[in-house]
Amino acid sequence: MARSVNHVASRAKRKRILKLTRGYYGARKNVWTVAKNTWEKGLTYAYRDRKNKKRNFRALWIQRINAAVRQEGMSYSKFMGALHANGIEINRKVLADLAMNHPEAFKAIVDKVK
């Protein structure tokens, strides 16, 4: 009896991954094993960097708030401590947006906690 192999499915699987690796450099786009390994490693990078993205944005927000608060004569840590002590619950994302785009509103918040 002849050996049964599902060439349709295996070829479709290869085509799908080679389509996903289109635009990669060199053999990474057209050699099956290299393309598959590159694609799989790309998935691990994507998973890792979804976590790092949150970390990076929080750091950016803190830098923006710190820069804006120092113009008002406070430090970041004193400002955040005063916010919590006064019961003002605004997250860092919103504070950074206010500091960048609405400095008068941010100044009002700083004056309230001083």
mmCIF file with all atom_site columns, C-alpha atoms in Angstrom:
data_model
loop_
_atom_site.group_PDB
_atom_site.id
_atom_site.type_symbol
_atom_site.label_atom_id
_atom_site.label_alt_id
_atom_site.label_comp_id
_atom_site.label_asym_id
_atom_site.label_entity_id
_atom_site.label_seq_id
_atom_site.pdbx_PDB_ins_code
_atom_site.Cartn_x
_atom_site.Cartn_y
_atom_site.Cartn_z
_atom_site.occupancy
_atom_site.B_iso_or_equiv
_atom_site.pdbx_formal_charge
_atom_site.auth_seq_id
_atom_site.auth_comp_id
_atom_site.auth_asym_id
_atom_site.auth_atom_id
_atom_site.pdbx_PDB_model_num
ATOM 1   C CA . MET A 1 1   ? 0.000  0.000  0.000  1.00 0.00 ? 1   MET A CA 1
ATOM 2   C CA . ALA A 1 2   ? 1.289  3.476  -0.845 1.00 0.00 ? 2   ALA A CA 1
ATOM 3   C CA . ARG A 1 3   ? 2.328  5.824  1.937  1.00 0.00 ? 3   ARG A CA 1
ATOM 4   C CA . SER A 1 4   ? -0.265 8.517  2.588  1.00 0.00 ? 4   SER A CA 1
ATOM 5   C CA . VAL A 1 5   ? 1.108  12.005 3.102  1.00 0.00 ? 5   VAL A CA 1
ATOM 6   C CA . ASN A 1 6   ? -1.009 15.105 3.165  1.00 0.00 ? 6   ASN A CA 1
ATOM 7   C CA . HIS A 1 7   ? 0.941  17.338 0.793  1.00 0.00 ? 7   HIS A CA 1
ATOM 8   C CA . VAL A 1 8   ? -1.960 19.758 0.475  1.00 0.00 ? 8   VAL A CA 1
ATOM 9   C CA . ALA A 1 9   ? -1.949 20.620 4.173  1.00 0.00 ? 9   ALA A CA 1
ATOM 10  C CA . SER A 1 10  ? 1.831  20.729 4.580  1.00 0.00 ? 10  SER A CA 1
ATOM 11  C CA . ARG A 1 11  ? 2.274  22.923 1.503  1.00 0.00 ? 11  ARG A CA 1
ATOM 12  C CA . ALA A 1 12  ? -0.501 25.231 2.707  1.00 0.00 ? 12  ALA A CA 1
ATOM 13  C CA . LYS A 1 13  ? 1.186  25.515 6.101  1.00 0.00 ? 13  LYS A CA 1
ATOM 14  C CA . ARG A 1 14  ? 4.513  26.394 4.488  1.00 0.00 ? 14  ARG A CA 1
ATOM 15  C CA . LYS A 1 15  ? 2.889  28.915 2.165  1.00 0.00 ? 15  LYS A CA 1
ATOM 16  C CA . ARG A 1 16  ? 1.118  30.571 5.088  1.00 0.00 ? 16  ARG A CA 1
ATOM 17  C CA . ILE A 1 17  ? 4.338  31.078 7.050  1.00 0.00 ? 17  ILE A CA 1
ATOM 18  C CA . LEU A 1 18  ? 6.327  32.145 3.958  1.00 0.00 ? 18  LEU A CA 1
ATOM 19  C CA . LYS A 1 19  ? 3.613  34.707 3.274  1.00 0.00 ? 19  LYS A CA 1
ATOM 20  C CA . LEU A 1 20  ? 4.024  36.032 6.830  1.00 0.00 ? 20  LEU A CA 1
ATOM 21  C CA . THR A 1 21  ? 7.803  36.361 6.390  1.00 0.00 ? 21  THR A CA 1
ATOM 22  C CA . ARG A 1 22  ? 7.553  38.348 3.166  1.00 0.00 ? 22  ARG A CA 1
ATOM 23  C CA . GLY A 1 23  ? 9.751  41.419 3.381  1.00 0.00 ? 23  GLY A CA 1
ATOM 24  C CA . TYR A 1 24  ? 12.357 39.813 5.662  1.00 0.00 ? 24  TYR A CA 1
ATOM 25  C CA . TYR A 1 25  ? 16.031 39.999 4.654  1.00 0.00 ? 25  TYR A CA 1
ATOM 26  C CA . GLY A 1 26  ? 17.824 37.306 2.660  1.00 0.00 ? 26  GLY A CA 1
ATOM 27  C CA . ALA A 1 27  ? 16.996 33.652 3.255  1.00 0.00 ? 27  ALA A CA 1
ATOM 28  C CA . ARG A 1 28  ? 14.641 34.608 6.073  1.00 0.00 ? 28  ARG A CA 1
ATOM 29  C CA . LYS A 1 29  ? 11.911 35.273 3.523  1.00 0.00 ? 29  LYS A CA 1
ATOM 30  C CA . ASN A 1 30  ? 12.119 32.231 1.215  1.00 0.00 ? 30  ASN A CA 1
ATOM 31  C CA . VAL A 1 31  ? 13.997 29.317 2.841  1.00 0.00 ? 31  VAL A CA 1
ATOM 32  C CA . TRP A 1 32  ? 11.444 27.306 4.785  1.00 0.00 ? 32  TRP A CA 1
ATOM 33  C CA . THR A 1 33  ? 13.437 26.381 7.905  1.00 0.00 ? 33  THR A CA 1
ATOM 34  C CA . VAL A 1 34  ? 15.079 29.801 8.257  1.00 0.00 ? 34  VAL A CA 1
ATOM 35  C CA . ALA A 1 35  ? 11.758 31.584 7.666  1.00 0.00 ? 35  ALA A CA 1
ATOM 36  C CA . LYS A 1 36  ? 9.951  29.378 10.189 1.00 0.00 ? 36  LYS A CA 1
ATOM 37  C CA . ASN A 1 37  ? 12.596 29.949 12.875 1.00 0.00 ? 37  ASN A CA 1
ATOM 38  C CA . THR A 1 38  ? 12.619 33.701 12.251 1.00 0.00 ? 38  THR A CA 1
ATOM 39  C CA . TRP A 1 39  ? 8.832  33.884 12.378 1.00 0.00 ? 39  TRP A CA 1
ATOM 40  C CA . GLU A 1 40  ? 8.680  31.891 15.632 1.00 0.00 ? 40  GLU A CA 1
ATOM 41  C CA . LYS A 1 41  ? 11.347 34.052 17.244 1.00 0.00 ? 41  LYS A CA 1
ATOM 42  C CA . GLY A 1 42  ? 9.442  37.130 16.086 1.00 0.00 ? 42  GLY A CA 1
ATOM 43  C CA . LEU A 1 43  ? 6.413  35.886 18.004 1.00 0.00 ? 43  LEU A CA 1
ATOM 44  C CA . THR A 1 44  ? 8.460  35.644 21.211 1.00 0.00 ? 44  THR A CA 1
ATOM 45  C CA . TYR A 1 45  ? 9.770  39.172 20.652 1.00 0.00 ? 45  TYR A CA 1
ATOM 46  C CA . ALA A 1 46  ? 6.227  40.407 20.079 1.00 0.00 ? 46  ALA A CA 1
ATOM 47  C CA . TYR A 1 47  ? 5.030  38.810 23.344 1.00 0.00 ? 47  TYR A CA 1
ATOM 48  C CA . ARG A 1 48  ? 7.965  40.226 25.299 1.00 0.00 ? 48  ARG A CA 1
ATOM 49  C CA . ASP A 1 49  ? 7.655  43.697 23.837 1.00 0.00 ? 49  ASP A CA 1
ATOM 50  C CA . ARG A 1 50  ? 3.938  43.962 24.540 1.00 0.00 ? 50  ARG A CA 1
ATOM 51  C CA . LYS A 1 51  ? 5.010  43.866 28.197 1.00 0.00 ? 51  LYS A CA 1
ATOM 52  C CA . ASN A 1 52  ? 7.940  46.268 27.641 1.00 0.00 ? 52  ASN A CA 1
ATOM 53  C CA . LYS A 1 53  ? 5.665  48.741 25.869 1.00 0.00 ? 53  LYS A CA 1
ATOM 54  C CA . LYS A 1 54  ? 3.668  49.270 29.071 1.00 0.00 ? 54  LYS A CA 1
ATOM 55  C CA . ARG A 1 55  ? 6.919  49.772 31.006 1.00 0.00 ? 55  ARG A CA 1
ATOM 56  C CA . ASN A 1 56  ? 8.269  52.270 28.472 1.00 0.00 ? 56  ASN A CA 1
ATOM 57  C CA . PHE A 1 57  ? 5.085  54.330 28.362 1.00 0.00 ? 57  PHE A CA 1
ATOM 58  C CA . ARG A 1 58  ? 4.910  54.557 32.157 1.00 0.00 ? 58  ARG A CA 1
ATOM 59  C CA . ALA A 1 59  ? 8.519  55.804 32.197 1.00 0.00 ? 59  ALA A CA 1
ATOM 60  C CA . LEU A 1 60  ? 7.699  58.381 29.505 1.00 0.00 ? 60  LEU A CA 1
ATOM 61  C CA . TRP A 1 61  ? 4.665  59.639 31.438 1.00 0.00 ? 61  TRP A CA 1
ATOM 62  C CA . ILE A 1 62  ? 6.754  59.991 34.598 1.00 0.00 ? 62  ILE A CA 1
ATOM 63  C CA . GLN A 1 63  ? 9.430  61.980 32.733 1.00 0.00 ? 63  GLN A CA 1
ATOM 64  C CA . ARG A 1 64  ? 6.816  64.321 31.269 1.00 0.00 ? 64  ARG A CA 1
ATOM 65  C CA . ILE A 1 65  ? 5.105  64.871 34.614 1.00 0.00 ? 65  ILE A CA 1
ATOM 66  C CA . ASN A 1 66  ? 8.464  65.443 36.309 1.00 0.00 ? 66  ASN A CA 1
ATOM 67  C CA . ALA A 1 67  ? 9.511  68.039 33.718 1.00 0.00 ? 67  ALA A CA 1
ATOM 68  C CA . ALA A 1 68  ? 6.208  69.912 34.029 1.00 0.00 ? 68  ALA A CA 1
ATOM 69  C CA . VAL A 1 69  ? 6.151  69.797 37.838 1.00 0.00 ? 69  VAL A CA 1
ATOM 70  C CA . ARG A 1 70  ? 9.731  71.080 38.136 1.00 0.00 ? 70  ARG A CA 1
ATOM 71  C CA . GLN A 1 71  ? 8.695  74.198 36.215 1.00 0.00 ? 71  GLN A CA 1
ATOM 72  C CA . GLU A 1 72  ? 6.187  74.753 39.024 1.00 0.00 ? 72  GLU A CA 1
ATOM 73  C CA . GLY A 1 73  ? 8.904  74.323 41.684 1.00 0.00 ? 73  GLY A CA 1
ATOM 74  C CA . MET A 1 74  ? 8.187  70.783 42.911 1.00 0.00 ? 74  MET A CA 1
ATOM 75  C CA . SER A 1 75  ? 9.733  67.385 42.385 1.00 0.00 ? 75  SER A CA 1
ATOM 76  C CA . TYR A 1 76  ? 7.859  64.424 40.903 1.00 0.00 ? 76  TYR A CA 1
ATOM 77  C CA . SER A 1 77  ? 7.861  62.396 44.099 1.00 0.00 ? 77  SER A CA 1
ATOM 78  C CA . LYS A 1 78  ? 6.617  65.299 46.252 1.00 0.00 ? 78  LYS A CA 1
ATOM 79  C CA . PHE A 1 79  ? 3.912  66.027 43.681 1.00 0.00 ? 79  PHE A CA 1
ATOM 80  C CA . MET A 1 80  ? 2.680  62.430 43.553 1.00 0.00 ? 80  MET A CA 1
ATOM 81  C CA . GLY A 1 81  ? 2.764  62.214 47.348 1.00 0.00 ? 81  GLY A CA 1
ATOM 82  C CA . ALA A 1 82  ? 0.736  65.422 47.616 1.00 0.00 ? 82  ALA A CA 1
ATOM 83  C CA . LEU A 1 83  ? -1.760 64.134 45.020 1.00 0.00 ? 83  LEU A CA 1
ATOM 84  C CA . HIS A 1 84  ? -2.401 60.981 47.026 1.00 0.00 ? 84  HIS A CA 1
ATOM 85  C CA . ALA A 1 85  ? -2.537 62.901 50.312 1.00 0.00 ? 85  ALA A CA 1
ATOM 86  C CA . ASN A 1 86  ? -5.211 65.214 48.873 1.00 0.00 ? 86  ASN A CA 1
ATOM 87  C CA . GLY A 1 87  ? -7.205 62.278 47.522 1.00 0.00 ? 87  GLY A CA 1
ATOM 88  C CA . ILE A 1 88  ? -6.848 63.293 43.874 1.00 0.00 ? 88  ILE A CA 1
ATOM 89  C CA . GLU A 1 89  ? -6.902 60.119 41.818 1.00 0.00 ? 89  GLU A CA 1
ATOM 90  C CA . ILE A 1 90  ? -5.622 60.961 38.340 1.00 0.00 ? 90  ILE A CA 1
ATOM 91  C CA . ASN A 1 91  ? -3.430 58.392 36.640 1.00 0.00 ? 91  ASN A CA 1
ATOM 92  C CA . ARG A 1 92  ? -0.029 59.157 35.161 1.00 0.00 ? 92  ARG A CA 1
ATOM 93  C CA . LYS A 1 93  ? -1.251 58.866 31.575 1.00 0.00 ? 93  LYS A CA 1
ATOM 94  C CA . VAL A 1 94  ? -3.814 61.628 32.047 1.00 0.00 ? 94  VAL A CA 1
ATOM 95  C CA . LEU A 1 95  ? -1.396 63.785 34.053 1.00 0.00 ? 95  LEU A CA 1
ATOM 96  C CA . ALA A 1 96  ? 1.245  63.520 31.326 1.00 0.00 ? 96  ALA A CA 1
ATOM 97  C CA . ASP A 1 97  ? -1.336 64.425 28.676 1.00 0.00 ? 97  ASP A CA 1
ATOM 98  C CA . LEU A 1 98  ? -2.429 67.462 30.695 1.00 0.00 ? 98  LEU A CA 1
ATOM 99  C CA . ALA A 1 99  ? 1.182  68.517 31.204 1.00 0.00 ? 99  ALA A CA 1
ATOM 100 C CA . MET A 1 100 ? 1.872  68.321 27.465 1.00 0.00 ? 100 MET A CA 1
ATOM 101 C CA . ASN A 1 101 ? -1.344 69.591 25.896 1.00 0.00 ? 101 ASN A CA 1
ATOM 102 C CA . HIS A 1 102 ? -3.134 71.610 28.615 1.00 0.00 ? 102 HIS A CA 1
ATOM 103 C CA . PRO A 1 103 ? -0.483 73.276 30.801 1.00 0.00 ? 103 PRO A CA 1
ATOM 104 C CA . GLU A 1 104 ? -2.994 75.642 32.435 1.00 0.00 ? 104 GLU A CA 1
ATOM 105 C CA . ALA A 1 105 ? -5.106 72.699 33.662 1.00 0.00 ? 105 ALA A CA 1
ATOM 106 C CA . PHE A 1 106 ? -1.964 70.965 34.916 1.00 0.00 ? 106 PHE A CA 1
ATOM 107 C CA . LYS A 1 107 ? -0.898 74.139 36.716 1.00 0.00 ? 107 LYS A CA 1
ATOM 108 C CA . ALA A 1 108 ? -4.309 74.256 38.417 1.00 0.00 ? 108 ALA A CA 1
ATOM 109 C CA . ILE A 1 109 ? -3.781 70.714 39.723 1.00 0.00 ? 109 ILE A CA 1
ATOM 110 C CA . VAL A 1 110 ? -0.295 71.608 40.987 1.00 0.00 ? 110 VAL A CA 1
ATOM 111 C CA . ASP A 1 111 ? -1.651 74.732 42.724 1.00 0.00 ? 111 ASP A CA 1
ATOM 112 C CA . LYS A 1 112 ? -4.364 72.652 44.378 1.00 0.00 ? 112 LYS A CA 1
ATOM 113 C CA . VAL A 1 113 ? -1.910 70.197 45.918 1.00 0.00 ? 113 VAL A CA 1
ATOM 114 C CA . LYS A 1 114 ? 0.674  72.815 47.014 1.00 0.00 ? 114 LYS A CA 1
#
